[in-house]
CSV table of C-alpha atoms and ligand atoms in Angstrom, one decimal:
chain,number,residue,atom,x,y,z
G,7,UNK,CA,10.9,10.2,69.2
G,8,UNK,CA,9.3,10.9,65.2
G,9,UNK,CA,10.9,13.5,62.1
G,10,UNK,CA,9.3,13.1,58.3
G,11,UNK,CA,13.3,12.2,57.9
G,12,UNK,CA,16.7,10.7,59.5
G,13,UNK,CA,19.6,12.0,58.4
G,14,UNK,CA,22.5,10.0,59.9
G,15,UNK,CA,25.4,12.2,59.5
G,16,UNK,CA,26.0,16.0,60.6
G,17,UNK,CA,29.3,16.2,57.5
G,18,UNK,CA,28.4,18.5,55.0
G,19,UNK,CA,26.1,17.0,53.3
G,20,UNK,CA,24.1,15.4,56.5
G,21,UNK,CA,24.0,19.5,57.6
G,22,UNK,CA,22.7,20.8,54.4
G,23,UNK,CA,19.7,18.4,54.1
G,24,UNK,CA,19.1,19.7,57.2
G,25,UNK,CA,18.8,22.8,56.1
G,26,UNK,CA,17.2,22.6,52.6
G,27,UNK,CA,14.6,20.7,53.8
G,28,UNK,CA,13.5,22.8,56.0
G,29,UNK,CA,13.9,25.3,53.5
G,30,UNK,CA,10.6,23.3,51.4
G,31,UNK,CA,9.1,22.3,55.8
G,32,UNK,CA,10.1,19.2,56.3
G,33,UNK,CA,11.0,18.6,59.7
G,34,UNK,CA,14.3,15.9,60.4
G,35,UNK,CA,17.1,15.3,62.9
G,36,UNK,CA,20.0,14.2,62.2
G,37,UNK,CA,22.0,11.7,64.2
G,38,UNK,CA,26.1,12.9,64.2
G,39,UNK,CA,28.9,9.9,65.8
G,40,UNK,CA,31.2,12.9,66.8
G,41,UNK,CA,31.1,15.7,68.2
G,42,UNK,CA,30.4,18.9,66.9
G,43,UNK,CA,34.2,20.2,67.5
G,44,UNK,CA,35.9,17.5,66.2
G,45,UNK,CA,33.1,17.5,62.9
G,46,UNK,CA,34.2,21.2,62.7
G,47,UNK,CA,38.3,20.5,63.3
G,48,UNK,CA,38.4,18.2,60.4
G,49,UNK,CA,40.7,20.0,57.6
G,50,UNK,CA,39.3,18.7,53.9
G,51,UNK,CA,38.3,20.3,50.5
G,52,UNK,CA,39.4,23.7,49.7
G,53,UNK,CA,37.0,24.4,47.1
G,54,UNK,CA,33.2,24.8,46.0
G,55,UNK,CA,31.7,24.4,42.4
G,56,UNK,CA,30.0,27.5,41.3
G,57,UNK,CA,26.7,25.6,40.8
G,58,UNK,CA,27.5,24.7,45.1
G,59,UNK,CA,28.3,28.8,45.4
G,60,UNK,CA,24.4,29.1,44.2
G,61,UNK,CA,23.2,26.6,46.0
G,62,UNK,CA,24.5,27.8,49.3
G,63,UNK,CA,23.6,31.6,48.1
G,64,UNK,CA,20.3,30.0,46.9
G,65,UNK,CA,19.5,28.2,50.4
G,66,UNK,CA,20.2,31.4,52.1
G,67,UNK,CA,23.7,30.4,53.0
G,68,UNK,CA,26.1,32.8,51.7
G,69,UNK,CA,26.4,35.6,53.3
G,70,UNK,CA,30.1,34.8,54.5
G,71,UNK,CA,31.4,33.6,51.4
G,72,UNK,CA,30.4,35.7,49.2
G,73,UNK,CA,32.8,38.3,51.7
G,74,UNK,CA,35.0,35.4,52.6
G,75,UNK,CA,35.1,33.3,49.5
G,76,UNK,CA,37.8,34.9,46.7
G,77,UNK,CA,36.1,34.1,43.4
G,78,UNK,CA,38.8,32.7,41.0
G,79,UNK,CA,38.6,32.6,37.2
G,80,UNK,CA,41.5,30.3,36.2
G,81,UNK,CA,43.9,27.7,37.4
G,82,UNK,CA,48.2,26.6,36.3
G,83,UNK,CA,49.0,23.3,35.9
G,84,UNK,CA,53.1,23.0,35.2
G,85,UNK,CA,54.6,20.0,33.5
G,86,UNK,CA,58.5,19.4,32.6
G,87,UNK,CA,59.0,21.5,35.6
G,88,UNK,CA,58.6,25.2,33.2
G,89,UNK,CA,55.8,24.4,31.0
G,90,UNK,CA,52.9,25.8,31.7
G,91,UNK,CA,49.0,26.4,31.1
G,92,UNK,CA,46.7,28.8,32.7
G,93,UNK,CA,42.3,28.0,32.0
G,94,UNK,CA,40.1,30.7,32.2
G,95,UNK,CA,37.3,29.6,33.1
G,96,UNK,CA,35.7,33.1,32.7
G,97,UNK,CA,36.3,32.3,29.0
G,98,UNK,CA,36.0,29.1,28.5
G,99,UNK,CA,32.7,27.8,30.6
G,100,UNK,CA,31.3,30.8,31.1
G,101,UNK,CA,31.9,31.0,35.4
G,102,UNK,CA,34.8,30.4,38.3
G,103,UNK,CA,34.5,28.8,41.0
G,104,UNK,CA,35.5,29.6,44.2
G,105,UNK,CA,38.3,29.0,46.7
G,106,UNK,CA,36.3,28.2,50.6
G,107,UNK,CA,37.4,26.0,52.7
G,108,UNK,CA,35.2,23.3,54.0
G,109,UNK,CA,35.2,23.9,57.6
G,110,UNK,CA,34.0,27.0,57.2
G,111,UNK,CA,30.6,25.8,55.3
G,112,UNK,CA,30.5,23.5,58.3
G,113,UNK,CA,30.8,26.6,60.3
G,114,UNK,CA,27.9,28.8,58.3
G,115,UNK,CA,26.0,24.9,58.2
G,116,UNK,CA,26.2,24.0,61.9
G,117,UNK,CA,25.3,27.9,62.4
G,118,UNK,CA,22.6,27.2,60.8
G,119,UNK,CA,21.1,24.7,62.3
G,120,UNK,CA,21.8,26.2,65.5
G,121,UNK,CA,19.6,29.3,64.8
G,122,UNK,CA,16.7,27.5,62.7
G,123,UNK,CA,16.1,25.5,65.8
G,124,UNK,CA,17.7,21.9,63.6
G,125,UNK,CA,18.1,19.2,65.9
G,126,UNK,CA,21.5,17.6,65.0
G,127,UNK,CA,22.4,14.8,67.9
G,128,UNK,CA,26.3,15.3,68.4
G,129,UNK,CA,27.8,12.0,70.2
G,130,UNK,CA,25.5,8.7,68.6
G,131,UNK,CA,26.5,5.9,69.1
G,132,UNK,CA,25.5,2.4,68.6
G,133,UNK,CA,23.6,3.7,65.5
G,134,UNK,CA,21.6,1.3,63.5
G,135,UNK,CA,18.9,1.5,60.7
G,136,UNK,CA,15.8,-0.6,60.3
G,137,UNK,CA,12.6,-2.1,58.3
G,138,UNK,CA,14.2,0.1,54.5
G,139,UNK,CA,11.6,-1.8,52.6
G,140,UNK,CA,8.5,-0.3,54.6
G,141,UNK,CA,6.7,2.1,55.1
G,142,UNK,CA,7.9,3.4,58.3
G,143,UNK,CA,11.6,3.1,58.4
G,144,UNK,CA,13.6,3.5,62.0
G,145,UNK,CA,16.7,4.6,63.4
G,146,UNK,CA,17.7,3.3,67.0
G,147,UNK,CA,21.3,4.9,68.8
G,148,UNK,CA,22.7,5.9,71.7
G,149,UNK,CA,22.7,9.2,73.1
G,150,UNK,CA,24.1,10.5,76.7
G,151,UNK,CA,23.6,6.7,77.5
G,152,UNK,CA,20.4,6.3,76.9
G,153,UNK,CA,18.9,3.7,74.1
G,154,UNK,CA,17.1,6.0,71.4
G,155,UNK,CA,15.3,4.8,69.0
G,156,UNK,CA,13.8,7.7,65.8
G,157,UNK,CA,10.3,6.7,63.2
G,158,UNK,CA,10.3,8.7,60.5
G,159,UNK,CA,8.5,8.1,56.7
G,160,UNK,CA,12.6,8.1,55.1
G,161,UNK,CA,16.4,8.2,55.6
G,162,UNK,CA,19.0,9.5,54.6
G,163,UNK,CA,22.4,8.1,54.6
G,164,UNK,CA,24.3,10.9,55.0
G,165,UNK,CA,27.5,9.0,57.5
G,166,UNK,CA,30.3,9.3,55.0
G,167,UNK,CA,33.3,6.5,53.4
G,168,UNK,CA,33.3,4.4,57.4
G,169,UNK,CA,29.3,4.7,57.9
G,170,UNK,CA,26.8,2.5,58.1
G,171,UNK,CA,23.6,4.1,55.6
G,172,UNK,CA,25.8,1.6,53.4
G,173,UNK,CA,25.3,-1.9,54.5
G,174,UNK,CA,22.1,-1.5,54.9
G,175,UNK,CA,21.5,-1.4,51.4
G,176,UNK,CA,21.9,-5.9,50.1
G,177,UNK,CA,25.0,-6.2,48.3
G,178,UNK,CA,22.8,-8.8,45.7
G,179,UNK,CA,21.1,-5.7,44.3
G,180,UNK,CA,24.3,-3.5,45.0
G,181,UNK,CA,28.1,-2.9,42.7
G,182,UNK,CA,30.9,-1.3,44.0
G,183,UNK,CA,33.0,0.6,40.9
G,184,UNK,CA,36.2,1.5,42.9
G,185,UNK,CA,40.2,2.3,41.7
G,186,UNK,CA,42.2,2.1,45.1
G,187,UNK,CA,45.9,5.3,43.4
G,188,UNK,CA,49.3,3.8,44.8
G,189,UNK,CA,50.3,7.2,46.8
G,190,UNK,CA,49.4,9.7,49.4
G,191,UNK,CA,48.9,13.7,49.1
G,192,UNK,CA,50.5,15.2,52.6
G,193,UNK,CA,49.1,18.2,53.0
G,194,UNK,CA,49.7,21.5,55.4
G,195,UNK,CA,48.4,24.1,55.9
G,196,UNK,CA,51.1,27.2,56.8
G,197,UNK,CA,50.1,30.7,57.8
G,198,UNK,CA,52.2,32.8,55.0
G,199,UNK,CA,50.2,34.3,52.1
G,200,UNK,CA,49.7,31.3,49.2
G,201,UNK,CA,49.8,32.1,45.2
G,202,UNK,CA,47.4,34.8,43.8
G,203,UNK,CA,46.1,31.2,41.9
G,204,UNK,CA,45.3,27.6,42.2
G,205,UNK,CA,48.5,25.3,41.2
G,206,UNK,CA,48.8,22.1,39.9
G,207,UNK,CA,52.3,20.6,39.0
G,208,UNK,CA,53.6,17.3,37.3
G,209,UNK,CA,57.0,17.1,38.5
G,210,UNK,CA,60.0,13.9,38.0
G,211,UNK,CA,59.4,13.6,40.9
G,212,UNK,CA,56.0,13.6,41.0
G,213,UNK,CA,52.4,16.2,42.1
G,214,UNK,CA,52.2,19.1,43.9
G,215,UNK,CA,49.3,21.1,44.3
G,216,UNK,CA,49.0,24.9,46.2
G,217,UNK,CA,46.4,25.6,47.0
G,218,UNK,CA,44.6,28.1,50.0
G,219,UNK,CA,42.4,29.1,52.5
G,220,UNK,CA,42.5,32.2,53.4
G,221,UNK,CA,45.1,35.5,52.9
G,222,UNK,CA,46.8,34.4,55.3
G,223,UNK,CA,46.7,31.2,55.0
G,224,UNK,CA,48.0,28.5,53.0
G,225,UNK,CA,46.8,24.7,51.2
G,226,UNK,CA,50.0,22.5,50.3
G,227,UNK,CA,50.3,19.4,48.8
G,228,UNK,CA,52.7,17.2,47.9
G,229,UNK,CA,52.1,13.0,46.5
G,230,UNK,CA,53.6,10.7,48.6
G,231,UNK,CA,54.2,6.8,49.4
G,232,UNK,CA,51.2,5.1,50.6
G,233,UNK,CA,53.1,4.4,53.8
G,234,UNK,CA,55.1,6.5,54.2
G,235,UNK,CA,54.3,9.0,58.0
G,236,UNK,CA,53.7,12.6,58.5
G,237,UNK,CA,57.1,11.5,61.2
G,238,UNK,CA,58.5,11.0,57.8
G,239,UNK,CA,57.6,15.1,56.4
G,240,UNK,CA,60.0,17.8,58.6
G,241,UNK,CA,58.6,20.9,57.6
G,242,UNK,CA,61.9,21.6,55.5
G,243,UNK,CA,61.3,18.3,53.8
G,244,UNK,CA,58.4,19.4,52.6
G,245,UNK,CA,59.3,22.6,51.6
G,246,UNK,CA,62.0,21.6,49.6
G,247,UNK,CA,60.1,18.7,48.0
G,248,UNK,CA,57.4,21.6,47.2
G,249,UNK,CA,59.3,23.7,46.3
G,250,UNK,CA,61.6,21.2,43.5
G,251,UNK,CA,58.2,19.9,41.9
G,252,UNK,CA,56.8,23.7,40.8
G,253,UNK,CA,58.5,25.7,37.3
G,254,UNK,CA,61.4,28.2,39.3
G,255,UNK,CA,59.0,31.2,38.1
G,256,UNK,CA,56.5,29.6,41.3
G,257,UNK,CA,58.6,28.4,43.6
G,258,UNK,CA,60.6,32.2,44.0
G,259,UNK,CA,56.8,33.5,44.8
G,260,UNK,CA,55.9,30.9,47.4
G,261,UNK,CA,56.6,31.6,50.9
G,262,UNK,CA,57.6,28.8,53.2
G,263,UNK,CA,56.7,29.0,56.8
G,264,UNK,CA,55.9,26.6,60.5
G,265,UNK,CA,53.4,24.3,59.4
G,266,UNK,CA,49.8,24.0,61.3
G,267,UNK,CA,48.6,21.2,60.1
G,268,UNK,CA,49.7,18.0,58.3
G,269,UNK,CA,48.3,15.2,57.6
G,270,UNK,CA,48.4,12.4,54.8
G,271,UNK,CA,45.5,11.1,52.3
G,272,UNK,CA,45.4,7.6,50.7
G,273,UNK,CA,43.6,8.9,47.1
G,274,UNK,CA,40.1,6.1,45.8
G,275,UNK,CA,37.6,6.3,43.6
G,276,UNK,CA,34.4,4.3,45.3
G,277,UNK,CA,30.6,4.3,44.0
G,278,UNK,CA,28.1,2.9,44.5
G,279,UNK,CA,25.5,1.7,42.8
G,280,UNK,CA,22.2,1.8,43.1
G,281,UNK,CA,21.7,5.0,45.4
G,282,UNK,CA,18.4,4.7,47.5
G,283,UNK,CA,17.0,0.7,49.4
G,284,UNK,CA,13.4,1.2,49.6
G,285,UNK,CA,13.1,4.8,51.3
G,286,UNK,CA,17.3,4.4,52.7
G,287,UNK,CA,18.8,7.5,50.3
G,288,UNK,CA,22.6,7.0,50.6
G,289,UNK,CA,24.7,11.6,49.7
G,290,UNK,CA,28.2,12.4,50.0
G,291,UNK,CA,30.9,10.1,50.8
G,292,UNK,CA,28.8,7.4,52.5
G,293,UNK,CA,28.3,6.9,48.1
G,294,UNK,CA,30.8,7.4,46.6
G,295,UNK,CA,34.3,9.0,46.3
G,296,UNK,CA,36.9,10.3,44.5
G,297,UNK,CA,40.4,11.2,45.1
G,298,UNK,CA,41.3,15.2,45.0
G,299,UNK,CA,43.0,15.8,43.2
G,300,UNK,CA,39.9,17.4,40.7
G,301,UNK,CA,38.5,19.4,43.9
G,302,UNK,CA,35.1,17.0,43.7
G,303,UNK,CA,34.9,15.5,46.8
G,304,UNK,CA,32.6,18.3,49.3
G,305,UNK,CA,30.3,18.8,46.1
G,306,UNK,CA,29.9,16.4,44.8
G,307,UNK,CA,27.7,15.7,48.2
G,308,UNK,CA,26.1,19.6,47.8
G,309,UNK,CA,24.8,18.2,44.5
G,310,UNK,CA,23.5,14.7,46.3
G,311,UNK,CA,22.0,16.8,49.0
G,312,UNK,CA,20.7,18.9,46.1
G,313,UNK,CA,18.9,16.8,44.0
G,314,UNK,CA,17.4,15.0,47.3
G,315,UNK,CA,15.4,17.4,49.2
G,316,UNK,CA,14.3,18.2,45.7
G,317,UNK,CA,13.3,14.6,45.6
G,318,UNK,CA,11.4,15.1,49.3
G,319,UNK,CA,9.3,17.9,48.8
G,320,UNK,CA,7.7,16.5,45.6
G,321,UNK,CA,7.3,13.4,47.3
G,322,UNK,CA,5.5,15.3,50.0
G,323,UNK,CA,3.1,17.1,47.5
G,324,UNK,CA,2.2,13.5,45.9
G,325,UNK,CA,5.3,13.5,43.2
G,326,UNK,CA,7.3,10.7,44.3
G,327,UNK,CA,8.6,10.4,40.6
G,328,UNK,CA,11.7,12.8,41.7
G,329,UNK,CA,12.9,10.0,44.7
G,330,UNK,CA,11.9,7.1,42.2
G,331,UNK,CA,14.9,8.3,40.1
G,332,UNK,CA,16.8,10.4,42.8
G,333,UNK,CA,20.0,7.4,42.1
G,334,UNK,CA,19.5,7.8,38.3
G,335,UNK,CA,19.9,11.7,38.6
G,336,UNK,CA,22.4,11.7,40.8
G,337,UNK,CA,24.3,9.2,40.1
G,338,UNK,CA,24.7,10.6,35.9
G,339,UNK,CA,27.0,14.1,38.1
G,340,UNK,CA,28.6,11.7,39.9
G,341,UNK,CA,30.0,9.9,37.5
G,342,UNK,CA,30.4,12.9,35.5
G,343,UNK,CA,32.3,14.2,37.9
G,344,UNK,CA,33.6,10.6,39.4
G,345,UNK,CA,35.6,10.2,35.7
G,346,UNK,CA,36.9,13.6,35.8
G,347,UNK,CA,38.4,12.7,39.2
G,348,UNK,CA,40.4,10.2,38.0
G,349,UNK,CA,41.2,11.0,34.0
G,350,UNK,CA,42.7,14.3,36.3
G,351,UNK,CA,44.3,12.2,38.8
G,352,UNK,CA,46.3,10.0,36.1
G,353,UNK,CA,47.1,13.1,34.4
G,354,UNK,CA,48.8,14.2,36.9
G,355,UNK,CA,50.8,11.8,39.6
G,356,UNK,CA,54.3,9.5,39.2
G,357,UNK,CA,52.6,5.8,38.7
G,358,UNK,CA,55.3,3.6,41.2
G,359,UNK,CA,55.0,1.5,38.2
G,360,UNK,CA,54.2,3.5,35.7
G,361,UNK,CA,56.5,3.1,31.8
G,362,UNK,CA,58.3,5.8,30.2
G,363,UNK,CA,56.2,5.9,27.0
G,364,UNK,CA,53.2,6.1,29.6
G,365,UNK,CA,55.1,10.2,31.7
G,366,UNK,CA,55.7,10.4,27.6
G,367,UNK,CA,51.8,9.6,26.6
G,368,UNK,CA,50.9,12.1,29.6
G,369,UNK,CA,53.6,15.3,28.1
G,370,UNK,CA,51.7,14.8,24.9
G,371,UNK,CA,47.8,15.4,27.6
G,372,UNK,CA,49.6,18.8,28.3
G,373,UNK,CA,51.2,20.1,25.4
G,374,UNK,CA,47.6,19.2,23.7
G,375,UNK,CA,45.5,20.3,26.0
G,376,UNK,CA,47.8,23.9,26.3
G,377,UNK,CA,47.4,24.6,22.3
G,378,UNK,CA,43.8,23.9,21.9
G,379,UNK,CA,40.9,26.1,23.0
G,380,UNK,CA,39.0,22.8,22.8
G,381,UNK,CA,40.9,20.8,25.2
G,382,UNK,CA,41.4,23.5,27.6
G,383,UNK,CA,37.3,24.6,27.2
G,384,UNK,CA,36.4,20.6,28.6
G,385,UNK,CA,38.7,21.1,31.0
G,386,UNK,CA,37.1,24.1,32.3
G,387,UNK,CA,33.5,23.3,32.7
G,388,UNK,CA,34.0,19.9,34.5
G,389,UNK,CA,37.1,22.1,36.9
G,390,UNK,CA,33.7,24.8,37.7
G,391,UNK,CA,31.6,22.0,37.8
G,392,UNK,CA,29.3,20.4,35.3
G,393,UNK,CA,24.8,21.9,35.3
G,394,UNK,CA,22.9,19.9,37.4
Q,9,LIG,P1,31.7,13.1,56.0
Q,9,LIG,O1,32.9,12.1,55.7
Q,9,LIG,O2,32.2,14.9,55.5
Q,9,LIG,O3,30.7,13.6,56.5
Q,9,LIG,C1,30.3,12.4,57.5
Q,9,LIG,C2,29.3,12.3,59.2
Q,9,LIG,O4,28.8,11.3,59.6
Q,9,LIG,C3,31.2,12.6,59.7
Q,9,LIG,O5,30.5,13.6,60.8
Q,9,LIG,C4,30.8,11.5,60.3
Q,9,LIG,O6,31.4,12.1,62.1
Q,9,LIG,C5,29.3,10.6,60.3
Q,9,LIG,N1,29.1,9.3,60.6
Q,9,LIG,C6,30.1,8.4,60.8
Q,9,LIG,N2,29.7,7.2,60.6
Q,9,LIG,C7,28.7,7.1,60.9
Q,9,LIG,C8,27.6,7.1,62.1
Q,9,LIG,N3,27.5,5.2,62.1
Q,9,LIG,N4,26.6,7.5,63.1
Q,9,LIG,C9,26.2,8.2,62.9
Q,9,LIG,N5,26.6,9.6,62.3
Q,9,LIG,C10,27.9,8.8,61.7
Q,9,LIG,N6,36.6,16.9,48.5
Q,9,LIG,C11,37.6,17.3,48.3
Q,9,LIG,O7,37.0,17.9,47.2
Q,9,LIG,N7,38.8,18.0,48.1
Q,9,LIG,C12,40.0,18.0,48.6
Q,9,LIG,O8,40.9,18.6,49.0
Q,9,LIG,C13,39.5,17.0,50.3
Q,9,LIG,N8,40.2,16.8,51.0
Q,9,LIG,C14,40.0,15.3,51.8
Q,9,LIG,C15,40.7,15.4,52.4
Q,9,LIG,C16,40.6,13.7,53.6
Q,9,LIG,C17,41.5,13.1,54.3
Q,9,LIG,C18,39.2,13.5,53.8
Q,9,LIG,C19,38.5,12.4,54.1
Q,9,LIG,C20,38.3,13.8,53.2
Q,9,LIG,C21,38.6,14.3,52.0
Q,9,LIG,N9,37.8,15.6,50.6
Q,9,LIG,C22,37.8,16.4,50.1
Q,9,LIG,C23,36.5,14.5,50.4
Q,9,LIG,C24,35.7,15.6,51.8
Q,9,LIG,O9,35.8,17.4,51.2
Q,9,LIG,C25,34.1,14.5,51.5
Q,9,LIG,O10,34.1,15.1,49.8
Q,9,LIG,C26,32.9,15.7,52.4
Q,9,LIG,O11,33.1,15.3,53.2
Q,9,LIG,C27,32.0,15.1,51.8
Q,9,LIG,O12,31.1,14.8,52.8
Q,9,LIG,P2,29.9,14.7,53.4
Q,9,LIG,O13,29.3,13.2,52.5
Q,9,LIG,O14,29.2,14.7,53.9
Q,9,LIG,O15,31.0,13.4,53.8
Q,10,LIG,C1,42.4,22.9,48.7
Q,10,LIG,O1,42.5,23.4,48.9
Q,10,LIG,O2,42.6,21.7,49.6
Q,10,LIG,C2,41.9,21.9,47.6
Q,10,LIG,C3,41.9,22.8,46.5
Q,10,LIG,C4,42.2,21.9,44.4
Q,10,LIG,C5,41.7,20.0,45.1
Q,10,LIG,C6,42.5,19.4,46.1
Q,10,LIG,C7,42.3,20.5,47.3
Q,10,LIG,O3,42.2,20.0,43.2
C-alpha cells in the first residue's frame, strides 16, 4: 500500500488529523491497534477549549457539538470548605468553553471518516516504523492475520502515551520532562442531572470536581490514593466523600444515583522534546501528557494536529518551513498548557507529604485569585485556551 501520510493511532489526534489532511487534498491511512468499539468505549475528557470548538467547526465537524455541546461562561472554585469563586470567562477572556465529551468527539470523527472514505485500519498489531530519516519512510503491521507494508512520504505518531512512535526517535536527541503526582482521580458517571456549572474544590480531605456529559449524565471525580482500586469505592462511599468535599450549598444541589462507570486514572505531566525526527511527527498524548485538572489533554491533541495539518499542506505546496518548525510551534502551546495544568493541580490537590505552610500558602493563592481581577483574567484566558 502507499499513501502520503501514514498515521499511527485513531484516537482524537489521529482521526482528526486524517480529516484535516483530507480538507487539504492530502491522502492518509490510519493504523489503529484497538477495535473501533474499544476506542469509542473509553471514557476520557469532557471539556473543549473554544479554540478546539473553532477548529472542529472550521473542519465541518461542528454540527452535533453545536446542538449537544453545553457552552459554559464560567467555572467555580471552592476552598476552605465554604469559600467559593466564580471566574467569568466571557468578561475576562472574551470567550467561553464547551462541555462536550471526548466520546462524542470520537463518534463524530469516526462518522465523518466513514462518510468521507478515510481509511482507518482497526485491530492492527506489530506496528513498526522504518526509515524515517530517509525521504521514503514505511510502516509494517499485521492486520487480519496478514503482514502489511505501507509506503508513505511522512509518518504521524498519534499513538498516545503507550504508543511506539515515540521510541522511533533516538534518545540521544530527545529530552523527557516528567512529573508523576502522588495521587489519582476516581471518576464516576451517573445518570443524574449535573450541577449548572463546573466546580473544582480544594478540601482538606482532597480534591473534588463536578462536571457533566449531558443534562442527564453527570461526571464526578474525587482525588484518591494511588494504591486505591475501584473495588475500594462503593457508590455510597463515593457520594459521601464527594458531598463532604463540596461547599454545603453545592452539596445540597447534587443529585446522587448509581454509577454506570467507575475508574481510577493516575496523574502525570510529561513532555518529549523534540516532537519530530526526520519524517516522523508526534501529536497528542504520544508527545505529552497533562494531569486532567486543567482539561487540556484532548485540546492539546486538537491544536497539535491543527498545526501539523497546516504544515503538511504547506509542504505539499512547496514550502517546508512550517514542517521544519512544527515541533517548536506545537511545543510553545504545549508548554503553556502543561504549566497551567501543573499549577492548577498543585493548587487544588492535597499532597501526602505537604506541610501546613504549603496548604496555607495555597489557600492564600485562592484568596488572591478571589480578590484580583488580573489574577482571574490570567486564569480565565488559560482555562478557555491560549490562542493558536
Ligand atoms: P489517545 O491515547 O486517545 O489515542 C491513541 C490511539 O493510538 C489509541 O486509540 C490507541 O489504541 C492507539 N495506539 C496505541 N499504540 C498503538 C500502536 N502501537 N499501533 C497502533 N495504534 C496504537 N483529558 C482531558 O482533557 N480531560 C480528562 O478528563 C481526561 N481524562 C483522561 C482519562 C484517562 C484514563 C486517560 C488515559 C486520558 C485522559 N485525558 C483527559 C487525556 C485524553 O483525553 C487524551 O489527551 C486524548 O485521548 C489524547 O488523544 P490522542 O493523542 O489521540 O491519544
Ligand atoms: C470532565 O468532564 O471529564 C472534566 C472536566 C474538567 C476537567 C477534567 C475533566 O478539568
